[in-house]
Coordinates of C-alpha atoms in Angstrom, one line a residue:
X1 CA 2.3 -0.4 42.5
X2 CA 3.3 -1.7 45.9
X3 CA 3.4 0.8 49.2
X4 CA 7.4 0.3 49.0
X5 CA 7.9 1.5 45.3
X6 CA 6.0 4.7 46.1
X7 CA 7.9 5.4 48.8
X8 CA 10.8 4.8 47.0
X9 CA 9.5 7.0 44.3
X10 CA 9.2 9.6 46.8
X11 CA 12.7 9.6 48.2
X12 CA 14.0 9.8 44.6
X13 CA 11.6 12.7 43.9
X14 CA 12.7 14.8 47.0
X15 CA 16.1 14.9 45.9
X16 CA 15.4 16.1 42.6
X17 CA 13.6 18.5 44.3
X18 CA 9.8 17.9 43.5
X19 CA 6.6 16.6 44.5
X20 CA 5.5 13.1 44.0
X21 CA 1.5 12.6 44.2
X22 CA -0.5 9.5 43.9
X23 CA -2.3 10.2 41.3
X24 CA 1.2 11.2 39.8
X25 CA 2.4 7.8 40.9
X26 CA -0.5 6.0 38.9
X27 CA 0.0 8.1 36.2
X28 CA 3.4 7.2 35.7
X29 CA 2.6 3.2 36.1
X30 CA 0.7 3.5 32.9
X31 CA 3.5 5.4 30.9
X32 CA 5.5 3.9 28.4
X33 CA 8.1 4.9 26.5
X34 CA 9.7 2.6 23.7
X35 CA 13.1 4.1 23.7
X36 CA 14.4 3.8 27.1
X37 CA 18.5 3.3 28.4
X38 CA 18.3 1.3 32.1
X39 CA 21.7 3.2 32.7
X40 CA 20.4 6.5 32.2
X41 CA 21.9 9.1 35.5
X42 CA 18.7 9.4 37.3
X43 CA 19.2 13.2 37.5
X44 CA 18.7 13.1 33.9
X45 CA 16.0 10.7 33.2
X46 CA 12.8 11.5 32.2
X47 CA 10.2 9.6 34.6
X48 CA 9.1 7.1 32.1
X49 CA 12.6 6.0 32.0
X50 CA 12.8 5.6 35.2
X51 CA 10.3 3.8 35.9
X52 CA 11.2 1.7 33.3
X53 CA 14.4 1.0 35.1
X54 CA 13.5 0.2 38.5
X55 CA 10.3 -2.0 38.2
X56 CA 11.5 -3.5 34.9
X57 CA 12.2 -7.6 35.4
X58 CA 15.0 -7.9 32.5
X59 CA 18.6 -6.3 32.7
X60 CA 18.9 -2.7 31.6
X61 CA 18.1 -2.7 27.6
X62 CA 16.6 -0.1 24.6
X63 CA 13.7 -1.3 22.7
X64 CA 14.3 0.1 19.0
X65 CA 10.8 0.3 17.3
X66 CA 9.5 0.7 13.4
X67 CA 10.9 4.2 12.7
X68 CA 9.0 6.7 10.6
X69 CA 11.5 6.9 7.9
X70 CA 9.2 9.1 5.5
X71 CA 6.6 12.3 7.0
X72 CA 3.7 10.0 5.1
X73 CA 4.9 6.9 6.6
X74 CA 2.3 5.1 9.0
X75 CA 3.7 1.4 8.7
X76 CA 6.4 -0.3 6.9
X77 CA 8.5 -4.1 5.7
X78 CA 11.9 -5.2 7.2
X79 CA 12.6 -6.5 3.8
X80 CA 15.9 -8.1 5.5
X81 CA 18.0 -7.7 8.7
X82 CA 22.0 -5.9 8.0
X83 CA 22.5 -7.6 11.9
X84 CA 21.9 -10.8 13.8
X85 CA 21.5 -11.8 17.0
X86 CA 24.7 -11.4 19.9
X87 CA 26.1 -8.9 17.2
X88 CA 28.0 -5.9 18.4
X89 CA 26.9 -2.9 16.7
X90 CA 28.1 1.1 16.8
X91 CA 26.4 4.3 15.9
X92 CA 25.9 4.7 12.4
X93 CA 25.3 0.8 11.3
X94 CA 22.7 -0.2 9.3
X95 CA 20.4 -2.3 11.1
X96 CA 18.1 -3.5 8.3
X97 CA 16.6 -2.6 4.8
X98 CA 13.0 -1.2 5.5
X99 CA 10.7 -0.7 2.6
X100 CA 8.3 2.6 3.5
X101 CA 5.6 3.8 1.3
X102 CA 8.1 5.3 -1.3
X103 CA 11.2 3.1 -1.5
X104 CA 13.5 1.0 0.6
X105 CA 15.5 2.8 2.7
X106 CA 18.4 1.7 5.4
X107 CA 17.9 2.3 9.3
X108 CA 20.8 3.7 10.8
X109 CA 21.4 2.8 14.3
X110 CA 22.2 5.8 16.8
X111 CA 23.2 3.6 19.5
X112 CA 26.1 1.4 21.2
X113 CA 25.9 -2.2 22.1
X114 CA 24.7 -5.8 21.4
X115 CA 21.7 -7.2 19.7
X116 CA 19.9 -9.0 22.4
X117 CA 16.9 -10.2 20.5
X118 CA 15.1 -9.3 16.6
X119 CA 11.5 -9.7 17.4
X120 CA 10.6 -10.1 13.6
X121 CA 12.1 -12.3 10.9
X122 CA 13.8 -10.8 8.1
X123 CA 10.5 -10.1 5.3
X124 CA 7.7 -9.4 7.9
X125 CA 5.0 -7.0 6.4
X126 CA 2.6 -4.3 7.3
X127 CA 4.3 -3.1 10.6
X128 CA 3.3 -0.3 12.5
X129 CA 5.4 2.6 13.0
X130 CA 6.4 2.2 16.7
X131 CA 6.2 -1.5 16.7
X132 CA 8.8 -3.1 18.9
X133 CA 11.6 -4.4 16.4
X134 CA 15.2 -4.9 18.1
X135 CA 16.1 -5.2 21.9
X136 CA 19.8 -3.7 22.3
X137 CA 21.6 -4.6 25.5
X138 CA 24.8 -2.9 26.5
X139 CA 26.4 -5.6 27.8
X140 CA 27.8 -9.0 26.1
X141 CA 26.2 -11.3 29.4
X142 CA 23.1 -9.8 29.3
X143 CA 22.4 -11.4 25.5
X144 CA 21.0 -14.1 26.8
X145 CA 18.3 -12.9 29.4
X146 CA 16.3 -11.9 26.5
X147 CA 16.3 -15.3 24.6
X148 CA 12.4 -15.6 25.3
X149 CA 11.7 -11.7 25.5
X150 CA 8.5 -10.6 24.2
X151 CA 7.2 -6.9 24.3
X152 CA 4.5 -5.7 26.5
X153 CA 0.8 -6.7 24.4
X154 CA 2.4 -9.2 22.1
X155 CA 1.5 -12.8 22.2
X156 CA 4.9 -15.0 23.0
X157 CA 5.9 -17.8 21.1
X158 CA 5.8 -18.1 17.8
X159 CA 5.9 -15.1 15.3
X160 CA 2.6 -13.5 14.0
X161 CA 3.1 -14.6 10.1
X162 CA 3.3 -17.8 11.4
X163 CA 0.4 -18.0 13.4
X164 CA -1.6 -16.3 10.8
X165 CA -0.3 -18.7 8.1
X166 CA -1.6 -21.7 10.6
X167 CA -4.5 -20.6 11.2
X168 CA -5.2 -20.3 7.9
X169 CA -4.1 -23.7 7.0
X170 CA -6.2 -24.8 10.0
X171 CA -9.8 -22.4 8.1
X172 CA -8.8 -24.8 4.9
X173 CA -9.5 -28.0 6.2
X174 CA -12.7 -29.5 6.7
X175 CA -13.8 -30.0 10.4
X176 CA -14.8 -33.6 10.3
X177 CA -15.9 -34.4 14.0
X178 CA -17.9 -31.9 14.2
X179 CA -21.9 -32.0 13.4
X180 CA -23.4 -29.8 11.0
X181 CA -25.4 -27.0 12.4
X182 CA -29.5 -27.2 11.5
X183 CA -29.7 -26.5 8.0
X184 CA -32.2 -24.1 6.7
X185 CA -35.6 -25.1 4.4
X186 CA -35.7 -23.3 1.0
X187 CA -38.9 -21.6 0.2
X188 CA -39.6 -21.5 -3.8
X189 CA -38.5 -17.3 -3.6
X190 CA -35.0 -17.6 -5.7
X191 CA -33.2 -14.4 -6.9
X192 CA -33.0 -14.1 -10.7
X193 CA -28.9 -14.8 -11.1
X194 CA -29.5 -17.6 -8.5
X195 CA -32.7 -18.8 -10.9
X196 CA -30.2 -19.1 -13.7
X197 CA -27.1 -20.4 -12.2
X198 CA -29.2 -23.3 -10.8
X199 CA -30.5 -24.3 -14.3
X200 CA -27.6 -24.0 -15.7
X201 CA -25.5 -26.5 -13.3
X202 CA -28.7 -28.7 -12.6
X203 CA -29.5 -27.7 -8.5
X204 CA -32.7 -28.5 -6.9
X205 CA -34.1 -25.4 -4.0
X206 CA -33.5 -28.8 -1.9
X207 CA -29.7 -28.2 -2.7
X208 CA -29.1 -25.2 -1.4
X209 CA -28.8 -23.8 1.8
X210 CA -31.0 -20.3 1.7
X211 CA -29.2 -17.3 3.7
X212 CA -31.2 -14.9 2.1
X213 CA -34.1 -12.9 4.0
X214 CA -37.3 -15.0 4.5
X215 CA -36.0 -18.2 3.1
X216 CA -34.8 -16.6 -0.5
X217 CA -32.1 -18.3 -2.1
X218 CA -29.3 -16.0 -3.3
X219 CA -26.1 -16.1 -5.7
X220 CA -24.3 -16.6 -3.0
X221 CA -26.0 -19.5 -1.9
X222 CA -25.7 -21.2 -5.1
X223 CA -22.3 -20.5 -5.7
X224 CA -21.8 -21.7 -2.1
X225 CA -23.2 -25.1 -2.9
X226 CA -21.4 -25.6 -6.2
X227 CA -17.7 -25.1 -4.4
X228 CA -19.1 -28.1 -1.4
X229 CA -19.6 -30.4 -4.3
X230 CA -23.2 -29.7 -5.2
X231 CA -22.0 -28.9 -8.9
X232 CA -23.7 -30.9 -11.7
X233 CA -23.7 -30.8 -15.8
X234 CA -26.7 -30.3 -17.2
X235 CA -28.5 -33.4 -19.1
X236 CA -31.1 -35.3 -20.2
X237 CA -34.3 -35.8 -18.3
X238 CA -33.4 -39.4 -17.9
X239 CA -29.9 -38.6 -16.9
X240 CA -30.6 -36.2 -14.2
X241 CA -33.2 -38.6 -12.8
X242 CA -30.1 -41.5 -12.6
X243 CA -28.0 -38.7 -10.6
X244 CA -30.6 -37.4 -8.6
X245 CA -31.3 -41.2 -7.2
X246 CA -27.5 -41.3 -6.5
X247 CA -27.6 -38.3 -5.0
X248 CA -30.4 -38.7 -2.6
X249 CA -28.3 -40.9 -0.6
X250 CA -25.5 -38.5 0.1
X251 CA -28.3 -35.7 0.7
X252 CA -29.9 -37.8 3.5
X253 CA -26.4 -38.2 5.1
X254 CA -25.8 -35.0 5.9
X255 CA -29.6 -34.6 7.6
X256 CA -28.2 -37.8 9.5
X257 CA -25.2 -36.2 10.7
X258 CA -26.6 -33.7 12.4
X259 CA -27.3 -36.2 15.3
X260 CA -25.3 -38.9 14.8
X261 CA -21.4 -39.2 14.7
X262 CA -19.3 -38.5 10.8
X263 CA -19.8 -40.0 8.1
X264 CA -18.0 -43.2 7.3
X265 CA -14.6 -43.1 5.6
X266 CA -15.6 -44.1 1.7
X267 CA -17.7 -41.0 1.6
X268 CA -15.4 -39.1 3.9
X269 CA -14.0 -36.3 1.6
X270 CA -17.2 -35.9 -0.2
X271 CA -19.7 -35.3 2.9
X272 CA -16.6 -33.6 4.3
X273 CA -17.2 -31.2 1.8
X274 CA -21.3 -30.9 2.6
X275 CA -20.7 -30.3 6.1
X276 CA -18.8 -28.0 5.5
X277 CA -21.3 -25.9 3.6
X278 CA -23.7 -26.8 5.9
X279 CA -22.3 -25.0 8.9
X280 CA -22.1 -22.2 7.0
X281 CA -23.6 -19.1 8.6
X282 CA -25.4 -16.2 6.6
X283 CA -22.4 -14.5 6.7
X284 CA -20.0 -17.1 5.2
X285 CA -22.6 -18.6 2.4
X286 CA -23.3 -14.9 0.8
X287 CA -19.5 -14.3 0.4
X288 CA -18.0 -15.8 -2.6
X289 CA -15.8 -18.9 -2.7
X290 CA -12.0 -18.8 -1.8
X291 CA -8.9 -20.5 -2.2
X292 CA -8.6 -23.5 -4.2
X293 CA -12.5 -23.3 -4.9
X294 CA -12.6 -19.4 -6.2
X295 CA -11.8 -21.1 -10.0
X296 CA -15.6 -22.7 -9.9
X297 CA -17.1 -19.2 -10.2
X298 CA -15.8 -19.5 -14.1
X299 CA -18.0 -22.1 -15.9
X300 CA -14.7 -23.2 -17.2
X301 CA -12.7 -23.4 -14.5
X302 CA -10.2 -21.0 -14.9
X303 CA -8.6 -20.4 -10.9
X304 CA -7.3 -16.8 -9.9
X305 CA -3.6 -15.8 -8.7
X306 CA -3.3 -13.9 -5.7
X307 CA -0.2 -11.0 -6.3
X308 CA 1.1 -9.8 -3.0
X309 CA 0.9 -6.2 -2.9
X310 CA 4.4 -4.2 -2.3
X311 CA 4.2 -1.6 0.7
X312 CA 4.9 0.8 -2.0
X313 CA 1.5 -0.4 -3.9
X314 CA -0.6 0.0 -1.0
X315 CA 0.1 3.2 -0.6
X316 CA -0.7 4.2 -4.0
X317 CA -3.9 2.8 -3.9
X318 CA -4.7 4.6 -0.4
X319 CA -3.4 8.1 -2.1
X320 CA -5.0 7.5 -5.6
X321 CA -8.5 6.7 -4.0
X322 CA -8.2 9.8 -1.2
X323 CA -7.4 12.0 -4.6
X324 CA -10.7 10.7 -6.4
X325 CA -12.5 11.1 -3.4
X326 CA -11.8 14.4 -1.8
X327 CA -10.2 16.4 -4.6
X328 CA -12.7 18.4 -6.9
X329 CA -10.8 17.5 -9.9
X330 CA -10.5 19.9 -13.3
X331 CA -9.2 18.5 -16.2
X332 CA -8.4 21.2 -19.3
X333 CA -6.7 19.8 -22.7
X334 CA -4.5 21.1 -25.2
X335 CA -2.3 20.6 -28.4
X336 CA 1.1 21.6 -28.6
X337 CA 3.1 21.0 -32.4
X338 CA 6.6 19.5 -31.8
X339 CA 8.0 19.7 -35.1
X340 CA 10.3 22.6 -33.5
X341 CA 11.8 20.4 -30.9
X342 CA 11.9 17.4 -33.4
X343 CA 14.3 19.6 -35.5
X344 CA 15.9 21.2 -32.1
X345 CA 16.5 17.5 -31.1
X346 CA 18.0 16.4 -34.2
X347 CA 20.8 19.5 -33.8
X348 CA 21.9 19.1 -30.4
X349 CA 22.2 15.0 -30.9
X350 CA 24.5 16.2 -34.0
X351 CA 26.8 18.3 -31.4
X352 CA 26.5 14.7 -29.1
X353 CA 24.2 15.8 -26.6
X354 CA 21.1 13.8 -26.2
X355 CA 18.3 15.4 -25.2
X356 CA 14.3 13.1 -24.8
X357 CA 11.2 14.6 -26.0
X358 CA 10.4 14.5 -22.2
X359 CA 13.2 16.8 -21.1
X360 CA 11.6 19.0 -23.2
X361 CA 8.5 19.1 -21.6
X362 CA 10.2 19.2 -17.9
X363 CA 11.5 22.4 -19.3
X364 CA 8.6 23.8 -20.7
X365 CA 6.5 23.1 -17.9
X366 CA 9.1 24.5 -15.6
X367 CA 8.7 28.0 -17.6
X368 CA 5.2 27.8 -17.7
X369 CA 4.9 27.6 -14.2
X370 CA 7.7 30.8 -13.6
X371 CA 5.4 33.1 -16.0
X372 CA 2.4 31.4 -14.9
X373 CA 3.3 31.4 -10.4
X374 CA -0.5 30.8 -9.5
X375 CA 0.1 27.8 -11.3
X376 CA 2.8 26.8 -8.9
X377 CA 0.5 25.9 -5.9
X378 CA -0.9 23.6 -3.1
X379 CA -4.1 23.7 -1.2
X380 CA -3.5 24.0 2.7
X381 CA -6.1 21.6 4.2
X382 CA -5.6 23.1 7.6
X383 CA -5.6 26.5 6.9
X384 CA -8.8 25.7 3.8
X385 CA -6.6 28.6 1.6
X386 CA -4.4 28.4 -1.1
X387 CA -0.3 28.7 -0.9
X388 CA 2.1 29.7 -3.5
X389 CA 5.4 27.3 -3.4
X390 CA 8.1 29.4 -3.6
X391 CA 10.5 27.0 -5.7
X392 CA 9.5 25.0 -8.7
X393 CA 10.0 21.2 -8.5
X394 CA 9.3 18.9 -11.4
X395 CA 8.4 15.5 -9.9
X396 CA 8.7 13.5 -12.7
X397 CA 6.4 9.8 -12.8
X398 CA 8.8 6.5 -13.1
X399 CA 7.1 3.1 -13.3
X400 CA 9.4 0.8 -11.3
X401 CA 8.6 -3.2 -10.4
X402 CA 7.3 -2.7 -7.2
X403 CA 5.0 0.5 -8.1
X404 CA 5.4 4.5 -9.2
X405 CA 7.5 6.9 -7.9
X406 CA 7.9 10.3 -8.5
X407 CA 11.3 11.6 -8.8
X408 CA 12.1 15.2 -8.4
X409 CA 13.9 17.7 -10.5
X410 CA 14.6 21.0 -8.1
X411 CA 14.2 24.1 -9.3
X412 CA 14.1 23.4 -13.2
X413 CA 13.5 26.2 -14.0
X414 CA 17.4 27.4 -13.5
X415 CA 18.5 24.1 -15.2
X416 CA 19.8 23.5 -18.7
X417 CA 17.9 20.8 -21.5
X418 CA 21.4 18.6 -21.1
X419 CA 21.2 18.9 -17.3
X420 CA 17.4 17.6 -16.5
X421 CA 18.3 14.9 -19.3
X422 CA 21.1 14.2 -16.7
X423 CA 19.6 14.4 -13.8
X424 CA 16.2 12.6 -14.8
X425 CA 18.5 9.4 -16.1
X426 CA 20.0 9.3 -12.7
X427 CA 17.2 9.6 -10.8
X428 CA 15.0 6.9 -13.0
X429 CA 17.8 4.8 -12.3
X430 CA 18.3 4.8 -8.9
X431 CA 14.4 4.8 -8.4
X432 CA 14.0 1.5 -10.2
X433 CA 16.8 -0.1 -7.6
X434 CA 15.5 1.4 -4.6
X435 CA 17.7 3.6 -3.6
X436 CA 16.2 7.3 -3.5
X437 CA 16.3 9.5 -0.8
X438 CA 13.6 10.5 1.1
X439 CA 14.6 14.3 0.0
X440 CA 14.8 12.7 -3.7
X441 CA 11.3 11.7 -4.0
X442 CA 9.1 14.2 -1.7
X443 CA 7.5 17.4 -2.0
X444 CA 7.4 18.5 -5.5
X445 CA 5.0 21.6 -7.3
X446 CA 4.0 20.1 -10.1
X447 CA 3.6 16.7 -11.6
X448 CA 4.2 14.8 -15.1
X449 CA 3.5 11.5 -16.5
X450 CA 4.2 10.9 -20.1
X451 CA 2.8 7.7 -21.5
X452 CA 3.5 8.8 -25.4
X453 CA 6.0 6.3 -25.8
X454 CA 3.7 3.8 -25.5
X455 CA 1.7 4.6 -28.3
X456 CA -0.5 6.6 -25.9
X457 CA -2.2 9.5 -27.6
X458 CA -4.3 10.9 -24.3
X459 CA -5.2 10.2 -21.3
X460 CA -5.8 11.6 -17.8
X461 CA -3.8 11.0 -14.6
X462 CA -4.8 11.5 -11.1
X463 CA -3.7 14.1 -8.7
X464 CA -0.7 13.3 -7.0
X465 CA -1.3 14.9 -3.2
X466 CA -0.3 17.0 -1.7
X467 CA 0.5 18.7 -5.0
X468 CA -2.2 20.6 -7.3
X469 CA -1.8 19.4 -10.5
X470 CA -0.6 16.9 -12.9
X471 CA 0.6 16.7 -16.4
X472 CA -0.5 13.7 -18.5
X473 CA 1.8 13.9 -22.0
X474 CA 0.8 11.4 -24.7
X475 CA 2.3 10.7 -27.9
X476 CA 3.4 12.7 -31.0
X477 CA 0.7 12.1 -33.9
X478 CA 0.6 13.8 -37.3
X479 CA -2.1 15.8 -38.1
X480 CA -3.4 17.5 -41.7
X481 CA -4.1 21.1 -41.0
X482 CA -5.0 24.2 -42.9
X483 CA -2.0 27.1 -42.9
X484 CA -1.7 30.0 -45.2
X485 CA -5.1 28.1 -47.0
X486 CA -3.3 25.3 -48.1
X487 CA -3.2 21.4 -46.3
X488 CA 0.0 20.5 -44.1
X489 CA 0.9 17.8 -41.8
X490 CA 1.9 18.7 -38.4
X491 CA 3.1 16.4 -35.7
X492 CA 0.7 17.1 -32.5
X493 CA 1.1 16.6 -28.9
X494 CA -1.9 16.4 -27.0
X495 CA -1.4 17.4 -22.8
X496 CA -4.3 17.2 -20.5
X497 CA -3.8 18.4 -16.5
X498 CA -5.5 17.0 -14.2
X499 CA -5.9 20.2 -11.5
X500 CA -7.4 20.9 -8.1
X501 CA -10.4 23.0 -8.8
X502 CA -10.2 24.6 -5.3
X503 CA -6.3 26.0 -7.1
X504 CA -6.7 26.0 -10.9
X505 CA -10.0 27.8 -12.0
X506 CA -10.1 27.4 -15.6
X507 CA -8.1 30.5 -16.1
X508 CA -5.0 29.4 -14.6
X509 CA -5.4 26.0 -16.4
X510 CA -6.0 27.8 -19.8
X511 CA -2.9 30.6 -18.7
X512 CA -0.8 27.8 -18.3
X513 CA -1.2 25.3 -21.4
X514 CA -0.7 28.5 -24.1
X515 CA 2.6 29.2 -22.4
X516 CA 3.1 25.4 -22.3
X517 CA 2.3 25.0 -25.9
X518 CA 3.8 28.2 -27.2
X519 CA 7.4 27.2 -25.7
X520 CA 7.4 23.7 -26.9
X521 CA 6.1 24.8 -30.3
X522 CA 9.3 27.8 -29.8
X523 CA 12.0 25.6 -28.3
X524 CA 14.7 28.0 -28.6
X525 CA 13.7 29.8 -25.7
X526 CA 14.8 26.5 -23.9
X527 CA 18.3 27.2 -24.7
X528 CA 18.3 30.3 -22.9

């Protein structure tokens, strides 16, 4: 900061009536703040803003960044712009579609003015929360100052997907004008899947390119070799003599290339390939194959598809794996005999109101967890106690195309059969079109996921967090037992939670599935 700005600093600072230092002075050179208005009155602006406004090159303008559209949110997709450049846009627009770690949700503009610059294309994934996304101008003429903007710490020119995407078109080609680093001699130590692999595709220790420790060829180094081109069918001694004479040739060019200049063009692609392998570091032989070469791990060939993950996917996996790993998990089962509700069901779709199996457990459970309350909890991390949530939630588990989301039933408990049939319907619809609420689809007390109707008898889910405890319902099955001494066939549901141990002790578990099963098996007290 020059001698000039500070004293112009300091003027400003004396009439707002305070002190400016110089170590206040460098402090404020290294603040930043993303939102920031260049017409701000100075006698409200916080410093950063001002600064921003004075040393900044570019007319006055507001960066909009990623916002945090959900509490858990730590990065997020435009899945597609609502504005283009030089548009004029008002409070309350929709600027774009941005998919979170629970569903797509629109961002609502707060501001007035003109879209000066999008600084990433429609479908960009994996962006920070804070990230730079939208320079707003409030002026028409300004529009086109920005036309080669680029934030702070961001390389300029082309857009990151597209580098990324060209660099890794430019890993996939074979660097032919360069020599092949010093390759390696094999000593007669192979591992025991290299041992076999070798036989079985007919590779010589000469072959190979040893990365392992002392000289000892690994699976790696093997597989490594085969995807270069060093892949051969096994045959007859006479037969793999013939190819080995062909193949000495090829073998001594790439010794030769190491000090002399490429190959020549007839055996371009295939020594391309060699040299390739050759430069190979330890690092890069152990790892397995890619791209178009990842199919010659398979003896028969078979190649893998890559599936993009959705933003809601990633999530899932992050939350599932922290809930395996830090959760001491419980997991209690029980049976609960449904020919009650069958015949319950049966009546009410006679009076024309439909009414699943599933509402019926929401229901139940909801009960359960009124005469059971210790059974309504969360465990506080921060505080390393147990709390007691005060309002009971169903969050009920919908599979859509781009991952599982939970849905939430408030206070079920206080809700009719025909009213969480409703309610669930509407909320597994709009779940599977993306277009939930945040409020719709976080928090919760309790969780369920029924898999009966697919044929599902058991199974065990995994704690959703922050919540306690989930429900995992499986199908109805018929079952001889013995009543009043005599053989009968009841229809069996079997339930198993999945519980936080540091919450549910076995008592609460075992408090909680008898008044589970005894409401389902009594389904009248539903009605009530």
């Amino acid at each position: 900061m020059s001698l000039s700005g500070l004293a112009h600093l300091a003027r400003l600072n004396r009439l707002l009536g305070r002190q400016l230092s110089l170590n206040g002075a460098a402090e404020l050179a290294h603040a930043g703040r993303s939102r920031c208005k260049g017409v701000t009155p100075i006698a409200n602006a916080p410093w950063t803003c001002l600064h921003h406004r004075l040393f900044a090159s570019q007319p006055p303008h507001t960066i909009l960044s990623m916002p945090a559209l959900s509490p858990t949110m730590s990065q997020g997709n435009v899945a597609s712009w609502q504005v283009s450049e030089g548009a004029e846009i008002t409070a309350g627009d929709i600027l774009a579609d941005i998919e979170t770690d629970k569903a797509t949700l629109p961002w609502e503009n707060q501001d007035d003015g003109f879209i000066a610059k999008l600084l990433k294309p429609g479908g960009s994934k994996d962006i920070p929360v804070g990230t730079p996304l939208v320079v707003l101008v409030e002026e028409k003429e300004h529009i086109g100052d920005f036309k080669d903007f680029c934030p702070e710490g961001a390389p300029a020119g082309a857009d990151n997907s597209e580098q990324t995407e060209q660099q890794a078109e430019s890993r996939g080609k074979p660097e032919e004008s360069q020599p092949a680093g010093p390759k390696q001699t094999a000593s007669s130590k192979i591992g025991p899947a290299a041992h076999r692999l070798m036989e079985e595709h007919g590779l010589k220790p000469e072959d190979i390119n040893p990365t392992g420790p002392q000289g000892i060829i690994l699976k790696g180094d093997v597989l490594e070799a085969m995807a270069s081109g060093g892949q051969k069918q096994k045959s007859t001694p006479e037969k793999q003599s013939e190819s080995e004479s062909k193949a000495q040739p090829q073998t001594k060019g790439v010794g030769e290339s190491q000090n002399k200049a490429p190959p020549p063009k007839e055996a371009k692609e295939h020594s391309a390939r060699q040299l390739e392998a050759s430069k190979a570091g330890p690092a890069k032989a152990s790892q397995p194959p890619r791209g178009d070469n990842a199919g010659s791990r398979k003896s028969k060939g078979s190649r893998y598809t890559d599936i993009p993950n959705s933003q809601i996917r990633k999530i899932i996996a992050q939350r599932l794996l922290e809930s395996k790993q830090q959760i001491p998990s419980l997991y209690v089962s029980a049976t609960a005999d449904v020919d009650a509700v069958s015949a319950l069901r049966q009546s009410l779709k006679e009076q024309g109101k439909k009414v699943s199996v599933n509402d019926f457990v929401i229901r139940a459970a909801a009960l359960a967890l009124k005469a059971v309350p210790e059974a309504n909890a969360r465990w506080d991390v921060q505080q390393e106690e147990i709390k007691l949530v005060g309002s009971i939630d169903i969050s009920v588990a919908v599979a859509t195309d781009s991952g599982l989301i939970t849905p939430i039933v408030t206070q079920a408990n206080n809700k009719s059969l025909t009213q969480i049939s409703t309610e669930v319907k509407e909320l597994a619809g709009r779940a599977r079109d993306n277009k939930l609420k945040p409020n719709e689809f976080q928090g919760g007390s309790f969780s369920i996921s029924n898999l009966g109707m697919y044929g599902i008898d058991k199974f065990s889910a995994i704690i959703n967090p922050p919540q306690a405890c989930i429900m995992a319902v499986g199908g109805s099955v018929k079952h001889v037992v013995m009543q009043n001494g005599k053989p009968v066939v009841k229809t069996r549901m079997t339930v198993t939670l999945s519980a936080d141990n540091r919450v549910y002790d076995g008592e609460v578990a075992a408090k909680f599935l008898e008044e589970f099963c005894n409401t389902i098996a009594n389904p009248v007290k539903m009605l009530s």
